[in-house]
Amino acid sequence: MNKKTNKSNKEVASDSLEKDEVKKVNNDQEEQVEEIDDNQNIDTEKIGSEEDLPSCETDIEQLEATIADLKDKHLRLFSEFDNYRKRTNKERVELFKTASSEMIIDLLSVLDDFDRAEKSFETATDCVAVKEGFELIHSKLKKLLTKKGLENMDSLGKDFDTDFHEAITEIPAPSKKLKSKVVDVVEKGYRLNGKVLRFAKVVVGK
């Protein structure tokens, strides 16, 4: 009885060992299969990365082409702007020259009047007539300049204003009302189209 029991125990132990070995073999096989799968995944990723390289090169070429196109457009715009600036400067200079020539043409008629008046001096005997002739020329000149936008400053008796006046000197004011006011105008001031063309040189009361 004891012998049979011992034999049975040995068989059980042997079967257990065989099962362990089979299990171990199965585990090893599974690990090998997993390792093969991992290697295949790595190879697939490498292949995918290699396939992406041509696409990256294409993108770089497109970007370089875009940059070159933008540089070309920038140079063209800069060139056009430079030409526009030169053209407008030339037109501005020509406009000033044209404006000056128009003014001179208008003044020629006044100059002609002065020339005729000068000749009349040689035979003139009536001083009143000569005076009236000069007054007519003076009036004609003033009207012409007024037409061009010239305006005479009315400074006498007004408050001294550094925006329009240049004080030559100060004198005691003839009356209290004339303190800090213009009591005399040495040289008239003028505005052209509302802008000060020449400051009036004045004497200020103190």
PDB file of C-alpha atoms in Angstrom, residues 33-165:
ATOM      1  CA  VAL A  33       5.935  36.406 -31.091  1.00  0.00           C
ATOM      2  CA  GLU A  34       5.623  39.742 -29.246  1.00  0.00           C
ATOM      3  CA  GLU A  35       9.236  40.574 -30.031  1.00  0.00           C
ATOM      4  CA  ILE A  36       8.658  39.806 -33.719  1.00  0.00           C
ATOM      5  CA  ASP A  37       5.562  42.061 -33.695  1.00  0.00           C
ATOM      6  CA  ASP A  38       7.518  44.870 -32.049  1.00  0.00           C
ATOM      7  CA  ASN A  39      10.283  44.571 -34.642  1.00  0.00           C
ATOM      8  CA  GLN A  40       7.701  44.666 -37.407  1.00  0.00           C
ATOM      9  CA  ASN A  41       6.143  47.814 -35.913  1.00  0.00           C
ATOM     10  CA  ILE A  42       9.559  49.481 -35.695  1.00  0.00           C
ATOM     11  CA  ASP A  43      10.291  48.579 -39.308  1.00  0.00           C
ATOM     12  CA  THR A  44       6.896  49.941 -40.340  1.00  0.00           C
ATOM     13  CA  GLU A  45       7.565  53.229 -38.539  1.00  0.00           C
ATOM     14  CA  LYS A  46      10.952  53.525 -40.236  1.00  0.00           C
ATOM     15  CA  ILE A  47       9.378  52.902 -43.606  1.00  0.00           C
ATOM     16  CA  GLY A  48       6.704  55.508 -42.843  1.00  0.00           C
ATOM     17  CA  SER A  49       9.362  58.055 -41.840  1.00  0.00           C
ATOM     18  CA  GLU A  50      11.314  57.390 -45.018  1.00  0.00           C
ATOM     19  CA  GLU A  51       8.158  57.828 -47.044  1.00  0.00           C
ATOM     20  CA  ASP A  52       7.573  61.229 -45.357  1.00  0.00           C
ATOM     21  CA  LEU A  53      11.000  62.581 -46.421  1.00  0.00           C
ATOM     22  CA  PRO A  54      10.047  63.337 -50.056  1.00  0.00           C
ATOM     23  CA  SER A  55       6.958  65.189 -48.788  1.00  0.00           C
ATOM     24  CA  CYS A  56       9.103  67.404 -46.496  1.00  0.00           C
ATOM     25  CA  GLU A  57      11.484  68.185 -49.354  1.00  0.00           C
ATOM     26  CA  THR A  58       8.529  69.209 -51.504  1.00  0.00           C
ATOM     27  CA  ASP A  59       7.250  71.526 -48.766  1.00  0.00           C
ATOM     28  CA  ILE A  60      10.697  73.162 -48.447  1.00  0.00           C
ATOM     29  CA  GLU A  61      10.849  73.739 -52.204  1.00  0.00           C
ATOM     30  CA  GLN A  62       7.383  75.319 -52.157  1.00  0.00           C
ATOM     31  CA  LEU A  63       8.350  77.593 -49.262  1.00  0.00           C
ATOM     32  CA  GLU A  64      11.539  78.663 -51.024  1.00  0.00           C
ATOM     33  CA  ALA A  65       9.537  79.446 -54.167  1.00  0.00           C
ATOM     34  CA  THR A  66       7.044  81.483 -52.106  1.00  0.00           C
ATOM     35  CA  ILE A  67       9.857  83.453 -50.437  1.00  0.00           C
ATOM     36  CA  ALA A  68      11.451  84.202 -53.803  1.00  0.00           C
ATOM     37  CA  ASP A  69       8.100  85.386 -55.162  1.00  0.00           C
ATOM     38  CA  LEU A  70       7.539  87.671 -52.150  1.00  0.00           C
ATOM     39  CA  LYS A  71      11.029  89.134 -52.509  1.00  0.00           C
ATOM     40  CA  ASP A  72      10.344  89.872 -56.161  1.00  0.00           C
ATOM     41  CA  LYS A  73       7.035  91.578 -55.318  1.00  0.00           C
ATOM     42  CA  HIS A  74       8.734  93.618 -52.582  1.00  0.00           C
ATOM     43  CA  LEU A  75      11.428  94.834 -54.972  1.00  0.00           C
ATOM     44  CA  ARG A  76       8.814  95.748 -57.579  1.00  0.00           C
ATOM     45  CA  LEU A  77       6.745  97.700 -55.028  1.00  0.00           C
ATOM     46  CA  PHE A  78       9.831  99.515 -53.744  1.00  0.00           C
ATOM     47  CA  SER A  79      10.836 100.418 -57.293  1.00  0.00           C
ATOM     48  CA  GLU A  80       7.321 101.679 -58.094  1.00  0.00           C
ATOM     49  CA  PHE A  81       7.211 103.763 -54.905  1.00  0.00           C
ATOM     50  CA  ASP A  82      10.631 105.268 -55.622  1.00  0.00           C
ATOM     51  CA  ASN A  83       9.510 106.221 -59.133  1.00  0.00           C
ATOM     52  CA  TYR A  84       6.295 107.708 -57.723  1.00  0.00           C
ATOM     53  CA  ARG A  85       8.265 109.765 -55.178  1.00  0.00           C
ATOM     54  CA  LYS A  86      10.613 111.119 -57.847  1.00  0.00           C
ATOM     55  CA  ARG A  87       7.706 111.912 -60.160  1.00  0.00           C
ATOM     56  CA  THR A  88       5.727 113.773 -57.475  1.00  0.00           C
ATOM     57  CA  ASN A  89       8.803 115.764 -56.410  1.00  0.00           C
ATOM     58  CA  LYS A  90       9.387 116.785 -60.015  1.00  0.00           C
ATOM     59  CA  GLU A  91       5.725 117.761 -60.425  1.00  0.00           C
ATOM     60  CA  ARG A  92       5.877 119.815 -57.204  1.00  0.00           C
ATOM     61  CA  VAL A  93       8.928 121.732 -58.406  1.00  0.00           C
ATOM     62  CA  GLU A  94       7.288 122.325 -61.773  1.00  0.00           C
ATOM     63  CA  LEU A  95       4.129 123.517 -60.026  1.00  0.00           C
ATOM     64  CA  PHE A  96       6.101 126.078 -58.022  1.00  0.00           C
ATOM     65  CA  LYS A  97       7.822 127.256 -61.182  1.00  0.00           C
ATOM     66  CA  THR A  98       4.506 127.509 -63.008  1.00  0.00           C
ATOM     67  CA  ALA A  99       2.916 129.418 -60.122  1.00  0.00           C
ATOM     68  CA  SER A 100       5.827 131.860 -60.103  1.00  0.00           C
ATOM     69  CA  SER A 101       5.623 132.342 -63.863  1.00  0.00           C
ATOM     70  CA  GLU A 102       1.880 133.052 -63.666  1.00  0.00           C
ATOM     71  CA  MET A 103       2.490 135.641 -60.954  1.00  0.00           C
ATOM     72  CA  ILE A 104       5.226 137.315 -62.970  1.00  0.00           C
ATOM     73  CA  ILE A 105       3.028 137.412 -66.088  1.00  0.00           C
ATOM     74  CA  ASP A 106       0.327 139.209 -64.097  1.00  0.00           C
ATOM     75  CA  LEU A 107       2.888 141.675 -62.729  1.00  0.00           C
ATOM     76  CA  LEU A 108       4.193 142.518 -66.186  1.00  0.00           C
ATOM     77  CA  SER A 109       1.178 144.732 -66.852  1.00  0.00           C
ATOM     78  CA  VAL A 110       1.991 146.714 -63.701  1.00  0.00           C
ATOM     79  CA  LEU A 111       5.605 146.991 -64.825  1.00  0.00           C
ATOM     80  CA  ASP A 112       4.402 148.310 -68.191  1.00  0.00           C
ATOM     81  CA  ASP A 113       2.390 150.976 -66.383  1.00  0.00           C
ATOM     82  CA  PHE A 114       5.472 152.067 -64.449  1.00  0.00           C
ATOM     83  CA  ASP A 115       7.497 152.253 -67.662  1.00  0.00           C
ATOM     84  CA  ARG A 116       4.855 154.489 -69.280  1.00  0.00           C
ATOM     85  CA  ALA A 117       4.710 156.670 -66.169  1.00  0.00           C
ATOM     86  CA  GLU A 118       8.488 157.052 -66.186  1.00  0.00           C
ATOM     87  CA  LYS A 119       8.421 158.258 -69.796  1.00  0.00           C
ATOM     88  CA  SER A 120       5.675 160.748 -68.972  1.00  0.00           C
ATOM     89  CA  PHE A 121       7.982 162.391 -66.417  1.00  0.00           C
ATOM     90  CA  GLU A 122      10.083 163.794 -69.224  1.00  0.00           C
ATOM     91  CA  THR A 123       7.277 166.024 -70.542  1.00  0.00           C
ATOM     92  CA  ALA A 124       4.922 166.166 -67.529  1.00  0.00           C
ATOM     93  CA  THR A 125       4.126 169.617 -66.170  1.00  0.00           C
ATOM     94  CA  ASP A 126       1.113 168.728 -64.033  1.00  0.00           C
ATOM     95  CA  CYS A 127       2.205 167.126 -60.745  1.00  0.00           C
ATOM     96  CA  VAL A 128      -1.392 166.283 -59.833  1.00  0.00           C
ATOM     97  CA  ALA A 129      -1.777 164.180 -62.970  1.00  0.00           C
ATOM     98  CA  VAL A 130       1.496 162.349 -62.217  1.00  0.00           C
ATOM     99  CA  LYS A 131       0.347 161.682 -58.683  1.00  0.00           C
ATOM    100  CA  GLU A 132      -2.990 160.316 -59.893  1.00  0.00           C
ATOM    101  CA  GLY A 133      -1.187 158.079 -62.367  1.00  0.00           C
ATOM    102  CA  PHE A 134       0.949 156.562 -59.623  1.00  0.00           C
ATOM    103  CA  GLU A 135      -2.092 156.101 -57.406  1.00  0.00           C
ATOM    104  CA  LEU A 136      -3.797 154.182 -60.210  1.00  0.00           C
ATOM    105  CA  ILE A 137      -0.752 151.925 -60.647  1.00  0.00           C
ATOM    106  CA  HIS A 138      -0.526 151.358 -56.898  1.00  0.00           C
ATOM    107  CA  SER A 139      -4.224 150.484 -56.721  1.00  0.00           C
ATOM    108  CA  LYS A 140      -3.848 148.091 -59.648  1.00  0.00           C
ATOM    109  CA  LEU A 141      -0.922 146.333 -57.945  1.00  0.00           C
ATOM    110  CA  LYS A 142      -2.796 145.971 -54.655  1.00  0.00           C
ATOM    111  CA  LYS A 143      -5.844 144.486 -56.399  1.00  0.00           C
ATOM    112  CA  LEU A 144      -3.654 142.022 -58.255  1.00  0.00           C
ATOM    113  CA  LEU A 145      -1.916 140.865 -55.056  1.00  0.00           C
ATOM    114  CA  THR A 146      -5.227 140.648 -53.195  1.00  0.00           C
ATOM    115  CA  LYS A 147      -6.550 138.446 -55.988  1.00  0.00           C
ATOM    116  CA  LYS A 148      -3.566 136.128 -55.398  1.00  0.00           C
ATOM    117  CA  GLY A 149      -4.477 135.792 -51.710  1.00  0.00           C
ATOM    118  CA  LEU A 150      -2.338 138.538 -50.190  1.00  0.00           C
ATOM    119  CA  GLU A 151      -3.878 140.275 -47.172  1.00  0.00           C
ATOM    120  CA  ASN A 152      -2.631 143.326 -45.313  1.00  0.00           C
ATOM    121  CA  MET A 153      -2.477 143.052 -41.497  1.00  0.00           C
ATOM    122  CA  ASP A 154      -4.318 145.773 -39.633  1.00  0.00           C
ATOM    123  CA  SER A 155      -2.024 146.097 -36.614  1.00  0.00           C
ATOM    124  CA  LEU A 156      -2.260 149.702 -35.426  1.00  0.00           C
ATOM    125  CA  GLY A 157      -4.010 149.991 -32.045  1.00  0.00           C
ATOM    126  CA  LYS A 158      -4.299 146.193 -31.695  1.00  0.00           C
ATOM    127  CA  ASP A 159      -2.952 144.050 -28.854  1.00  0.00           C
ATOM    128  CA  PHE A 160       0.663 143.032 -29.380  1.00  0.00           C
ATOM    129  CA  ASP A 161       0.651 139.414 -30.603  1.00  0.00           C
ATOM    130  CA  THR A 162       3.885 137.536 -31.246  1.00  0.00           C
ATOM    131  CA  ASP A 163       2.019 135.349 -33.750  1.00  0.00           C
ATOM    132  CA  PHE A 164       1.709 138.375 -36.062  1.00  0.00           C
ATOM    133  CA  HIS A 165       3.969 141.129 -34.738  1.00  0.00           C
TER     134      HIS A 165
END
